[in-house]
Every structure is written in C-alpha cells, then in structure tokens.
Short mmCIF file of C-alpha atoms in Angstrom, two decimals:
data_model
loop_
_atom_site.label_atom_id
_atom_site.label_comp_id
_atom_site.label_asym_id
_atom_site.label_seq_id
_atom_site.Cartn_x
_atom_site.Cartn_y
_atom_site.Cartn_z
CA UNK A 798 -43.53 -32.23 102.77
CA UNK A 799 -45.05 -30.16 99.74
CA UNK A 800 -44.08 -26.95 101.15
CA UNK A 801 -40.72 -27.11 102.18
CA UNK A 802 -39.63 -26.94 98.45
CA UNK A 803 -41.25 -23.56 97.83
CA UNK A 804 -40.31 -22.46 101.09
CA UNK A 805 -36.14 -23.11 99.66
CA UNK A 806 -37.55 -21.32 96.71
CA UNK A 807 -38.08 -18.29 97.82
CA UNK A 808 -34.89 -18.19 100.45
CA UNK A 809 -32.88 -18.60 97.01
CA UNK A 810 -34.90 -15.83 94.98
CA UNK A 811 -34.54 -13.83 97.83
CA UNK A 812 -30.47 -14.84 97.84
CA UNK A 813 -30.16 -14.14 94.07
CA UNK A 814 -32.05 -10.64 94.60
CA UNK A 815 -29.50 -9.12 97.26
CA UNK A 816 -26.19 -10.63 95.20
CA UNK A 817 -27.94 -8.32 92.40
CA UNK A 818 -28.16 -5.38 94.72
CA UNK A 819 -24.89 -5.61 95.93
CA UNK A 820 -23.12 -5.82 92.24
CA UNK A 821 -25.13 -2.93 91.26
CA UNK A 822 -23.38 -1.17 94.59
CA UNK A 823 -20.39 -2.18 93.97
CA UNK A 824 -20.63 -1.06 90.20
CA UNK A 825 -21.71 2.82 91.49
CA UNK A 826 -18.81 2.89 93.84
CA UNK A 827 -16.44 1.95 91.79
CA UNK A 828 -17.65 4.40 88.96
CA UNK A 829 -17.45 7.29 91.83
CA UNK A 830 -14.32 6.18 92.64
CA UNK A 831 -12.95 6.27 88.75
CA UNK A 832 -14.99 10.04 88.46
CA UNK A 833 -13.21 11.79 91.33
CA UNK A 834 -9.72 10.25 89.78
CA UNK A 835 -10.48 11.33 86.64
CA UNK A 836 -11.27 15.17 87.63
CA UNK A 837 -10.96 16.35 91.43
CA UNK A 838 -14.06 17.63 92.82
CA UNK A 839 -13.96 21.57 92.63
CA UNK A 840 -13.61 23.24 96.34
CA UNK A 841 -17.34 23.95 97.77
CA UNK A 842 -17.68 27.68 98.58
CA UNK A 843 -17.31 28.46 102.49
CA UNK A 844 -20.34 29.15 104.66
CA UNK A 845 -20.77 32.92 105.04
CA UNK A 846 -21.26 32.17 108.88
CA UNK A 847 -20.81 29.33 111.26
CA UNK A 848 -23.80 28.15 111.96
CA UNK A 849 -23.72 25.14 114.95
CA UNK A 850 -26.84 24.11 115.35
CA UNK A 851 -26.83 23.51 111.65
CA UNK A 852 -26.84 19.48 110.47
CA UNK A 853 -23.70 18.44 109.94
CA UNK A 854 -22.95 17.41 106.19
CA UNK A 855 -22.24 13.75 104.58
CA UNK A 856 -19.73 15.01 102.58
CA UNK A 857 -16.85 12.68 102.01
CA UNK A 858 -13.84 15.00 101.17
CA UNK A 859 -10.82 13.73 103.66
CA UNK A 860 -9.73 16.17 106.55
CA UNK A 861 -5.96 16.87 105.96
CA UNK A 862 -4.05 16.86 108.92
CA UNK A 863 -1.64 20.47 109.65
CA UNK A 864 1.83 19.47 107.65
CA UNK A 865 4.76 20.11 110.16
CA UNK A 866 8.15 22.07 109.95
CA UNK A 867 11.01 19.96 109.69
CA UNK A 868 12.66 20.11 113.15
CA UNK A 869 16.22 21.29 111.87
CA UNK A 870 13.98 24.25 110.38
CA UNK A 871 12.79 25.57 113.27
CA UNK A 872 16.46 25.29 114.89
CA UNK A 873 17.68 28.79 115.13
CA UNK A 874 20.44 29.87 112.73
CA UNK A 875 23.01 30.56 115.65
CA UNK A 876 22.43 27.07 116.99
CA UNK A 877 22.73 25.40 114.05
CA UNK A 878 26.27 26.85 113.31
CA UNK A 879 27.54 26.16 116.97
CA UNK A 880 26.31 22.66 116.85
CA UNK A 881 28.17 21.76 113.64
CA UNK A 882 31.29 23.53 114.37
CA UNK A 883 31.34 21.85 117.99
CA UNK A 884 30.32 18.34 116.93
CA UNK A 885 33.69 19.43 114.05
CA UNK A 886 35.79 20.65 116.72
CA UNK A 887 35.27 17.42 118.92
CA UNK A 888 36.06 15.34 116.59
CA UNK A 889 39.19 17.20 115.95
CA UNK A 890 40.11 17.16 119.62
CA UNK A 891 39.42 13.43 119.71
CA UNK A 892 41.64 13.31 117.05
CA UNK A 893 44.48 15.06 118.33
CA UNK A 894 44.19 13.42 121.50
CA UNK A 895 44.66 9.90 119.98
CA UNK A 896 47.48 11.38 117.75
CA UNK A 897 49.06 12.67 121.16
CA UNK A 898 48.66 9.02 123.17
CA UNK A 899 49.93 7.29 120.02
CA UNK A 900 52.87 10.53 119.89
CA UNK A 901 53.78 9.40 123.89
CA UNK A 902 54.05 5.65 123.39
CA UNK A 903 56.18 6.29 120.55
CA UNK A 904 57.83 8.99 122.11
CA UNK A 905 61.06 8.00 121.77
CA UNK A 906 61.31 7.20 118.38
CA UNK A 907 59.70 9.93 117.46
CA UNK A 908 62.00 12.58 119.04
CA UNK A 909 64.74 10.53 117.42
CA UNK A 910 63.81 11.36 114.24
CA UNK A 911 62.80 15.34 114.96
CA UNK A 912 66.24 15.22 115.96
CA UNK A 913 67.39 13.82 113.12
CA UNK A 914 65.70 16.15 111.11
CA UNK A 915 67.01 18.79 112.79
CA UNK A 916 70.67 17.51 111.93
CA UNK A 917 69.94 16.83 108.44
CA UNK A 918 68.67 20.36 108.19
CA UNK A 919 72.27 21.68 109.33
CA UNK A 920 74.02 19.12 107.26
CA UNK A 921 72.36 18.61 104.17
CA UNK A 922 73.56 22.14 102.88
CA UNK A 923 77.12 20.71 103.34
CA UNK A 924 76.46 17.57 101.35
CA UNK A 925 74.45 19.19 98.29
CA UNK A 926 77.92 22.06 97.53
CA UNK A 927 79.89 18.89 98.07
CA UNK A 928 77.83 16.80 95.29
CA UNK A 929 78.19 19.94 92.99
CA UNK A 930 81.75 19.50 93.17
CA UNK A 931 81.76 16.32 91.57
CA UNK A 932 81.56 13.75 94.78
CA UNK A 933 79.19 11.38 94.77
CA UNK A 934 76.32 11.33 97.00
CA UNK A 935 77.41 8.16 98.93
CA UNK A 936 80.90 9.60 99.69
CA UNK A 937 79.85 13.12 100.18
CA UNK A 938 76.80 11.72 102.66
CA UNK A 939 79.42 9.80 104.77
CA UNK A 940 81.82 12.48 105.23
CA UNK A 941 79.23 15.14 105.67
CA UNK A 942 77.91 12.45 108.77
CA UNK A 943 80.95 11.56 110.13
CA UNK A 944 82.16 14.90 110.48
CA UNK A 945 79.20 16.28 111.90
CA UNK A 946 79.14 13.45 114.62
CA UNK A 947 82.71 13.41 115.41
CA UNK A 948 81.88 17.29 116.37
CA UNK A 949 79.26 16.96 118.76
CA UNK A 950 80.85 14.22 120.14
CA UNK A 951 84.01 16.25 120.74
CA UNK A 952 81.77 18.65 122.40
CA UNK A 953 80.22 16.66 124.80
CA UNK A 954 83.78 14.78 125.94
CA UNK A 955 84.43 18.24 126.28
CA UNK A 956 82.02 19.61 128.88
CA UNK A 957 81.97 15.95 131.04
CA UNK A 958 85.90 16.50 130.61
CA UNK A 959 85.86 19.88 132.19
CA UNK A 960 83.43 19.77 134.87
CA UNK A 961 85.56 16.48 136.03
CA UNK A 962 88.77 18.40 135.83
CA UNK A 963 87.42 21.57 137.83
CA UNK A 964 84.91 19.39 140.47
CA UNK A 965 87.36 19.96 143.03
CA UNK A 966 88.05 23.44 142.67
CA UNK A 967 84.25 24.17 142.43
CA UNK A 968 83.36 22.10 145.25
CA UNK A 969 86.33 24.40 147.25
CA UNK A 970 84.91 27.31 145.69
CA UNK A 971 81.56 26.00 147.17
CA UNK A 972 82.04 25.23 150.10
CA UNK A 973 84.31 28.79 150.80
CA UNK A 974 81.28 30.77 149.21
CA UNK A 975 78.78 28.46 151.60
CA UNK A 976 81.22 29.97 154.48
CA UNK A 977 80.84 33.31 153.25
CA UNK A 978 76.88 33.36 153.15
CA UNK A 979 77.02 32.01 156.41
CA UNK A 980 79.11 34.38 157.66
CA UNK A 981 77.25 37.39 156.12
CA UNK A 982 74.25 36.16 157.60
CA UNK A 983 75.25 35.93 161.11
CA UNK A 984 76.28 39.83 160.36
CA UNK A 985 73.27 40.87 158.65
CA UNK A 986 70.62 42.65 159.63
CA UNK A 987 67.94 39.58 160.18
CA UNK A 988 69.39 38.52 162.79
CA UNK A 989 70.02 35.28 162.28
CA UNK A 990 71.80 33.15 164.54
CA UNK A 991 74.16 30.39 164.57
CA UNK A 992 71.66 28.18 166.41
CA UNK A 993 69.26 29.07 163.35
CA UNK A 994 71.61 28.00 160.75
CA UNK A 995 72.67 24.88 162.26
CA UNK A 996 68.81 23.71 163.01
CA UNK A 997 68.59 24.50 158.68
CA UNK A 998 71.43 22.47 158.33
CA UNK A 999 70.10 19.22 160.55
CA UNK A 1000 66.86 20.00 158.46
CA UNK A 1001 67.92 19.45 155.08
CA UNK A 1002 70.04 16.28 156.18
CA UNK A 1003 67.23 14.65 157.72
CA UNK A 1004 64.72 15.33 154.69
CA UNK A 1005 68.35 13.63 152.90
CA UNK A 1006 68.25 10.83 155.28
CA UNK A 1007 64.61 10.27 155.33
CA UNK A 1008 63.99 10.48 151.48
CA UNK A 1009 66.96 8.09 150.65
CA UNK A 1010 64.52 5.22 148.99
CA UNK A 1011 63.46 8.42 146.62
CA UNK A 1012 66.97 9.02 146.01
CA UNK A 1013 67.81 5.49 145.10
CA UNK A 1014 64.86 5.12 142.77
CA UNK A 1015 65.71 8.38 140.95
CA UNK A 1016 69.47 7.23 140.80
CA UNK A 1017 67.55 4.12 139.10
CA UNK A 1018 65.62 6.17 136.66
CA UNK A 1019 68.56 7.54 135.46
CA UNK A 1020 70.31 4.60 134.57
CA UNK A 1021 67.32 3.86 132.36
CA UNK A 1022 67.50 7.27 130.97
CA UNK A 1023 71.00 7.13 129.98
CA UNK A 1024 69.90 3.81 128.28
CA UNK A 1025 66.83 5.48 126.89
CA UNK A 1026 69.32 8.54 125.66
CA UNK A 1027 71.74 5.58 123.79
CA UNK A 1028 69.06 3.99 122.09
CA UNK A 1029 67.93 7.46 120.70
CA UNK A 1030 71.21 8.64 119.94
CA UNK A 1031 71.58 5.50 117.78
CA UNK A 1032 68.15 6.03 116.36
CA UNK A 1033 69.13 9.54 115.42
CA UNK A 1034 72.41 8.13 113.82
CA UNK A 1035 70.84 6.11 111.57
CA UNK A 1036 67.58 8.28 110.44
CA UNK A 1037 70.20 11.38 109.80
CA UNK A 1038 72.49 9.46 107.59
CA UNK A 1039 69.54 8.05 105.35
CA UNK A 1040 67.86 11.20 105.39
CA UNK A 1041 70.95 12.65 103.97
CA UNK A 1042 71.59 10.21 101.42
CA UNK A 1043 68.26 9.77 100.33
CA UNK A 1044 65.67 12.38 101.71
CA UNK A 1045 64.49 13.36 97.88
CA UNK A 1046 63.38 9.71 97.07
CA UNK A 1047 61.97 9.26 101.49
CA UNK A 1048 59.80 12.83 100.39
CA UNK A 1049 58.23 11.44 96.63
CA UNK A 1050 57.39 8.40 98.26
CA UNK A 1051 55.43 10.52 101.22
CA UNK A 1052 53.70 12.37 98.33
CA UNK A 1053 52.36 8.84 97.41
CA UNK A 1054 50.34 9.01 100.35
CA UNK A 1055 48.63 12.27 100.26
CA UNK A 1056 45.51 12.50 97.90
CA UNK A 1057 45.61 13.03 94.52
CA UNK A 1058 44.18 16.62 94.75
CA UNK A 1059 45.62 17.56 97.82
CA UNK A 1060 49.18 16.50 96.18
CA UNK A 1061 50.19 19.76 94.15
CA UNK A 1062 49.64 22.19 97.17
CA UNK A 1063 51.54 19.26 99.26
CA UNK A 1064 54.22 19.06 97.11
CA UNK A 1065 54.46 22.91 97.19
CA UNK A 1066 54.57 23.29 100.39
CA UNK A 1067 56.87 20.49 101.23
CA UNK A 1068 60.59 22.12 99.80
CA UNK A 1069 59.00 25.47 101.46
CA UNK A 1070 58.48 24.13 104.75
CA UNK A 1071 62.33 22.46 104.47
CA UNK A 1072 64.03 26.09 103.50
CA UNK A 1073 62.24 27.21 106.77
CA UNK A 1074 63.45 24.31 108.83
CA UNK A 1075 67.05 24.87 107.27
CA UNK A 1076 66.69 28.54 107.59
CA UNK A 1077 65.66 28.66 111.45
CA UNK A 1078 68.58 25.46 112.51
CA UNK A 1079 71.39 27.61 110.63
CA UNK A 1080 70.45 30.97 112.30
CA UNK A 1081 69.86 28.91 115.66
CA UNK A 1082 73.11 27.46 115.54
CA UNK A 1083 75.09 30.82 114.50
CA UNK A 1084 73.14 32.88 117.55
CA UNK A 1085 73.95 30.36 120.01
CA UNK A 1086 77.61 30.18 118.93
CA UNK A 1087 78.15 33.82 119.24
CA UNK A 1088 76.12 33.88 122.68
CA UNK A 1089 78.28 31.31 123.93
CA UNK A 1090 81.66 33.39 122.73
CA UNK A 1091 80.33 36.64 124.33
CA UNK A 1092 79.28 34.81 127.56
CA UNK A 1093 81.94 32.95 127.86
CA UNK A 1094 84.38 35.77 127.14
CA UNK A 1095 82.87 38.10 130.02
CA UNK A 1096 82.85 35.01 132.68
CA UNK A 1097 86.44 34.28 132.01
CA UNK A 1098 87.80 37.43 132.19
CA UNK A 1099 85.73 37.88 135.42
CA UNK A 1100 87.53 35.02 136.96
CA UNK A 1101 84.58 33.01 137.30
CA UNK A 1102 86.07 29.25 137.28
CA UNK A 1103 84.73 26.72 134.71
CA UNK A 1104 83.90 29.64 132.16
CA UNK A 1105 84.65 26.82 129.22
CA UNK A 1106 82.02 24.64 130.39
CA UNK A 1107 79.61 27.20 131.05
CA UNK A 1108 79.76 28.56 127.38
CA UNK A 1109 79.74 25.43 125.85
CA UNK A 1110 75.91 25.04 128.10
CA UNK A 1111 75.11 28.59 127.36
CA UNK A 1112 75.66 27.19 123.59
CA UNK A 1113 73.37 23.82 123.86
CA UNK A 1114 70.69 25.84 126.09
CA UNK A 1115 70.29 28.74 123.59
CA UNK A 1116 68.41 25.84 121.70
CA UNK A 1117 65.85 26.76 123.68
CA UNK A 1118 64.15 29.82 122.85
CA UNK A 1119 63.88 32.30 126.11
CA UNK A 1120 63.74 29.93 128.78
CA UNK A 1121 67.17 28.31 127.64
CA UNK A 1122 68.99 32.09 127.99
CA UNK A 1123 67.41 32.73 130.98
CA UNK A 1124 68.49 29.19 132.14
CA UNK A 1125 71.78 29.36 131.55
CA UNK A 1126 72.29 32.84 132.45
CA UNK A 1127 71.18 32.27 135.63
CA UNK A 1128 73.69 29.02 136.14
CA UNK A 1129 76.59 30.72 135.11
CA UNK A 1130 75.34 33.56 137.78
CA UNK A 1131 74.94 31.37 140.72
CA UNK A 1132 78.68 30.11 139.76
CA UNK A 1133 79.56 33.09 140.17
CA UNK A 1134 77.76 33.98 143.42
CA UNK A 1135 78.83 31.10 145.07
CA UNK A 1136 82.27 31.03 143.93
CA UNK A 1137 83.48 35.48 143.52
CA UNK A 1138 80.81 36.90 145.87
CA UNK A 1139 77.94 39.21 144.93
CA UNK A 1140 80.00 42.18 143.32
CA UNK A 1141 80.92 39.69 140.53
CA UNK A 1142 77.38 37.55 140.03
CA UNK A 1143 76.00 41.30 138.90
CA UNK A 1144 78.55 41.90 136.62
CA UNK A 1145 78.00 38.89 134.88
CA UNK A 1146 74.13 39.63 135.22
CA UNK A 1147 75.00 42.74 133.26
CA UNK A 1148 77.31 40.74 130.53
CA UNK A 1149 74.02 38.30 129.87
CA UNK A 1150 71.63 40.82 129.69
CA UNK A 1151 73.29 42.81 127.33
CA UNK A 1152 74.83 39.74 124.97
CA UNK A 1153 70.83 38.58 125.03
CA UNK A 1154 69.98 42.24 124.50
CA UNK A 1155 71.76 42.05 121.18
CA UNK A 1156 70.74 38.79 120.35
CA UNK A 1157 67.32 39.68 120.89
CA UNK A 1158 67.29 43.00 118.99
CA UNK A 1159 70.00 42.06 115.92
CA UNK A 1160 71.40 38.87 115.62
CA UNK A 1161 67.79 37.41 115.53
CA UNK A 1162 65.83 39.21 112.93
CA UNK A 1163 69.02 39.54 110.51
CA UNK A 1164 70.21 35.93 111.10
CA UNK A 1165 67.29 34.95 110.86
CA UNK A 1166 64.97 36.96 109.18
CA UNK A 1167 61.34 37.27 108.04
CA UNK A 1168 61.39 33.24 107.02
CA UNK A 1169 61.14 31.99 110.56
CA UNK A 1170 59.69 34.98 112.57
CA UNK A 1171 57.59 33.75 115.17
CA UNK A 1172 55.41 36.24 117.38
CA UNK A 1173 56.94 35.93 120.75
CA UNK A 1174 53.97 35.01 122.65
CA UNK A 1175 53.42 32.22 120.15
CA UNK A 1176 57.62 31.56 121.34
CA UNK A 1177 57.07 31.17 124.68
CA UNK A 1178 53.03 29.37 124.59
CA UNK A 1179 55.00 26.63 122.26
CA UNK A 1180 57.78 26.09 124.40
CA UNK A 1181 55.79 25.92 127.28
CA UNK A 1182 53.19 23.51 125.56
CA UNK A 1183 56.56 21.79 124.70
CA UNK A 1184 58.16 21.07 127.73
CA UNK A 1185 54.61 19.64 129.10
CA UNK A 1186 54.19 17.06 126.90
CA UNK A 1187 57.42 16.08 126.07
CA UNK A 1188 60.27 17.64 128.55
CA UNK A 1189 63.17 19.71 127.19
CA UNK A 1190 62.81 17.24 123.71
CA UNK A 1191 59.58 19.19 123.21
CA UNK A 1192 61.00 22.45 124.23
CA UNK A 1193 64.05 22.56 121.91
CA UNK A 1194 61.71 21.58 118.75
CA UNK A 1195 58.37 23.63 119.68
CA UNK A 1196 59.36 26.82 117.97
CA UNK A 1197 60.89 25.10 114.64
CA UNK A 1198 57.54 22.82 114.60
CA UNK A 1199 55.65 25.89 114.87
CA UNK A 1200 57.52 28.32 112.40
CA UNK A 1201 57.45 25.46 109.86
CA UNK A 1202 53.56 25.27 110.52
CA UNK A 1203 53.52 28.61 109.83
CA UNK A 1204 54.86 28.58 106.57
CA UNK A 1205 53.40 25.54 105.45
CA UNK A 1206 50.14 26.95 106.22
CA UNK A 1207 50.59 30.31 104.34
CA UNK A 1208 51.77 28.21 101.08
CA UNK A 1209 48.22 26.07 101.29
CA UNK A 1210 46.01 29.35 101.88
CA UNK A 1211 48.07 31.20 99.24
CA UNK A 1212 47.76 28.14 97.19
CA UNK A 1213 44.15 27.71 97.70
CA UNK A 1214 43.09 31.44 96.65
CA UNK A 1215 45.16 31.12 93.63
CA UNK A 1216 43.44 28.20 92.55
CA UNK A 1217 40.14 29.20 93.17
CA UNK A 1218 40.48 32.50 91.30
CA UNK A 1219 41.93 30.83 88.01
CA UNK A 1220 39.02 28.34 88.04
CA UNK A 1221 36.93 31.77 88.53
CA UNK A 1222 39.00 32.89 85.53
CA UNK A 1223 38.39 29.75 83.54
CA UNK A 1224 34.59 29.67 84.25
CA UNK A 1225 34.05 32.85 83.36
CA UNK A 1226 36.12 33.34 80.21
CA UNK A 1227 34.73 33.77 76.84
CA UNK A 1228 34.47 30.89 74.73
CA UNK A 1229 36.01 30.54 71.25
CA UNK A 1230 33.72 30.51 68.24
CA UNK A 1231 33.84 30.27 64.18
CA UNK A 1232 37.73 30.25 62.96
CA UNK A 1233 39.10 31.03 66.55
CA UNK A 1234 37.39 27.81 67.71
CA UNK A 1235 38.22 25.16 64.97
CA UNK A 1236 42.00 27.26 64.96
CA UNK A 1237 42.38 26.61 68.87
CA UNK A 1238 40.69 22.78 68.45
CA UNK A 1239 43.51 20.07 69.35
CA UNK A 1240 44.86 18.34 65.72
CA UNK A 1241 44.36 14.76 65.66
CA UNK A 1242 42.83 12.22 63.30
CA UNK A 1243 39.88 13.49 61.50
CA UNK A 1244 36.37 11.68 62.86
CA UNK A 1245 35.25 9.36 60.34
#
C-alpha cells in the first residue's frame, strides 16, 4: 500500500511534463505560422538537374494546382457570335409566332380596324380642309363618314344590282359560247369526239353528285362568312368614325405607352408613317379608278356584256397589288371568251396589258411617288405572305403594312445616327472657362 502513491506520482510528473512539451509546440507553430504571414518565404533557387534518386525534401510550401481558362474563353470567336445572335433570333421568332397566334384569334377584329385605318387615311384629308373652313370637328367628322359610306355602299348595290340584272343574258351567253367550244372541238384537230365530251360531261356531274355533303357545308360556311363580313363591317364603322374624330388624342395616348427614351424617335416617326399610309391609299385609289375607266371603256365598246360590273371589280381588285390586275384581267377575259369568241378575249388581252402597262410605268411612280416605293419583289413576297396568313384581308394591306414599315424604319435609323453624332458632338466639345464660363452659367439665386 506504500507504493502505490509514488507510483500516481510519477504518472502525474510524467502527465505535467508532456502538457509542457506540447505548449512549447504549439507556441513554435504558431510563431512559424505568424513569420511566413508576416514576410513570404523567398522562392528557393531550382535544381540545376533533376536528380531522382535524390531524397525527397520536407519542405512545406503548398503545390498550386494549374488555374483553368474560363470555358466561354476558349469558345471560338465565330461561335460565340452565332450562338448569341441565334439564341436572339429565337427568341424573336418565338415572339412573332405568339404575336401571329394571338393576330389569328383576333383576326377579325383586327382586320376591322386595318380597314378602318385604311378609310380614315382616305377620309381624314377631307375632314381636316373641312375644319379649316370653320366646321367643327363633330359635324365635319359625320359628314366626312356618312358620305364616304353612303359611296361604297352605292357601289356595292351596284355590282350585286348588275350581275342580277345581266344573269340571264350571261348564262345565254354561256351556255351559246359552251356550244361553240364544243363545236370547235369536235372540228379540231385532236380529234375529239362526241362520245369523249359527253363521258367529261357525266364526269363532272357525278364528282357534283357525289361531293354534294361538301357543297352543303361550304354553302354553310358562307352563311357564317357573310355574318363574319357584317360584324366586321360594323366594326370598321365604328373604329373609322372615332378615328376620324379623335385619332390625335387615340395617337398621344399610344405615346403613353412607349418608353420614355424610345418616345421622341416614336413620336417622329408616328405623323411620318401616317403621310405614307395617306400617301399610298390616295394614289391606290386614283390608279384603280382610272384602270377601271380604261378597262371598262375597251370591254364595252368591244361588246363584251356586263362591262359595268367588270370595271367596278377591276376597280376593288386593283387593291391588290399584281395579283389583283392579273385577276381581274383575266375575269373580264374569260367573259369575253365565253361570251364573243376568241378574236375578242385577245383584244381585250391587249386593252389590259397595255392600261396595266401604263399603270405600271406612269401612273404609279408619279401618283405615287418616291414616299411609298416598294421594290417589286418585296410587292409580290408581301402579298403572297399576305394572302397565307390572312386571305385576300392580308393581301390588300401587305404592301401598305410594308411601305409604312419602310418608312418608319428609315425615320428611327436616321433618327438614331443623328442622335448619336450630337452626343459625339457634345462629348467632345470644348468646355467653357474664366468669363465665358461664369457668362454662359444659368442666373439664379446666388449660393449662400
């Protein structure tokens, strides 16, 4: 029992000893530790030679790992342009894709007021030289309106008025020129026979018979067109006669809506892009009018029967750039085929050619003029973009859309390089000093 204490002595000597040791290491590590922040260790000179049987050191300097590129770095230049003008360019498609499907379940009421547009553009001239005479805008609006419809309206009661009055003539005329063509071919040198012609004949009234259900559906369709046409015509109606008494105020309020430092070039471009809408209408209208007279002055005295009717469609049809001429030139040639013989249909292929000859040539570019030129491959790619997405609608206002695109973006890009080369001008101007600058301060209350 006597040596058990002196044998817990020396376990606790022993105990105290090695806590010593270890503060006295853990006092030289943390003075290395404060050295090497203090001053970084100078680089040791390279070996002159590798040497691998040598010992290797105990030196503590950290290995640094190789720093890597960033990946967009080592991206080629060419890549790196095509991938952020396609990721740009798809979300512009995207864009204009969800614009279209918004565009074509609003379709209606959007054509309604492109229409409208297109009348206010013809009548709004009529309603400002009626203000400056001293009639008020209200007045002046409605009579300006009601004029303008009463017009058109005469002009369509017109045509249906016509083409009911000569139906039976043309359907003699028809069925004499059907006779004729019948006749010729029997005589003509394919030797067709009678046989032949009646199988055609039993042909084309079985694909009748057999596709009646079609028939009915599309006789269907168009009673919801005609409804569809109403409800537009209405819409139309009412958008023109508010754009005509209040279009100024309906355009400030659109401003609103643009950003604040997009709005100057906006607002610039806005009255330009109107004088080119007004411009192209006008000239439209006045080209038409005068194809129509010509026309319709060679297929009368040519004895072609409904010659009214057919200039009042060569008038609606020369809306349509190119493939409305062409359209009804070749209706008002087929009348004639069917109705005078072949002798006739090529002299009134030789009046249309030569009326759009002149309208092509010199009613155009001085009706017109430079305003609203449109390259004629740009004419016909918009009409026929047009007509696919939204029938003859998008036909007849393809070409106005794009000449008013035109000049709307030749204002901004004009705009644009103006701007940037008077803040080029600012920047780099000379700054007043002495006199010149306390003469050119602004006055106001003196600083205290």
């Amino acid at each position: 029992m006597s040596r058990v204490p002196h044998w817990l002595g020396r376990i606790g000597t022993r105990l105290t000893e090695m806590g010593e040791r270890l503060d006295e290491r853990r006092a030289e590590v943390e003075k290395e530790h404060t050295d090497d922040t203090a001053s970084p260790p100078s680089p040791e000179p390279a070996p002159e030679h590798d040497d691998p049987s040598a010992a290797p050191t105990t030196s503590t300097t950290p290995v640094v790992p190789a720093i890597r590129p960033e990946p967009a770095s080592v991206v080629p230049w060419g890549v790196r342009v095509a991938a952020e003008a396609g990721w740009r360019l798809l979300i512009l498609a995207g864009t204009l894709w969800v614009l279209m499907r918004v565009i074509s379940a609003v379709q209606l009421v959007v054509f309604a007021f492109v229409v409208a547009l297109l009348i206010t553009a013809l009548l709004q001239p009529t309603v400002a030289r009626l203000t400056r005479w001293g009639m008020p805008r209200g007045p002046a609006t409605a009579l300006t309106a009601i004029l303008g419809f009463v017009v058109m309206g005469l002009i369509g009661w017109f045509v249906t008025w016509q083409v009911i009055e000569n139906t039976d003539q043309l359907s003699d005329q028809v069925q004499d020129g059907v006779d004729e063509l019948r006749n010729w071919l029997l005589n003509s040198p394919f030797h067709v026979t009678d046989k032949q012609i009646n199988k055609i004949a039993e042909n084309l009234r079985d694909a009748i018979g057999a596709n009646t259900d079609e028939i009915t559906s599309a006789g269907l369709e168009g009673v919801t067109v005609i409804v569809e046409t109403l409800t537009g015509i209405l819409l139309a109606a009412f958008s023109t006669l508010f754009l005509l008494y209040d279009g100024k105020r309906i355009w400030e309020w659109t401003l609103k809506l643009v950003p604040a430092a997009a709005r100057p070039g906006v607002a610039g471009a806005g009255p330009r892009a109107w004088r080119t809408l007004t411009a192209y209408v006008r000239g439209t209208v006045i080209v038409a009018l005068i194809d129509a007279i010509f026309i319709g002055l060679g297929i009368y005295f040519l004895d072609v029967p409904m010659a009214v009717p057919l200039a009042v469609f060569i008038f609606l049809f020369s809306f349509i750039p190119l493939v409305g001429a062409v359209a009804s030139g070749a209706l008002a040639v087929v009348v004639a085929l069917v109705t005078q013989g072949v002798f006739t249909a090529v002299l009134v292929i030789v009046v249309v050619l030569a009326v759009q000859q002149i309208e092509g040539h010199v009613l155009q570019p001085f009706i017109l003029g430079r305003a609203v030129r449109v390259h004629p491959l740009a004419v016909v790619l918009s009409v026929a973009a047009g007509g696919l997405v939204a029938g003859i609608g998008g036909a007849v206002v393809a070409v106005p859309l794009v000449a008013v695109t035109n000049t709307v973006v030749s204002y901004l890009h004009s705009y644009s390089q103006a701007h940037t080369q008077e803040t080029a001008a600012l920047r780099h101007a000379p700054q007043p000093r002495g006199a010149t600058a306390l003469g050119s301060a602004p006055e106001g209350p003196e600083a205290p």
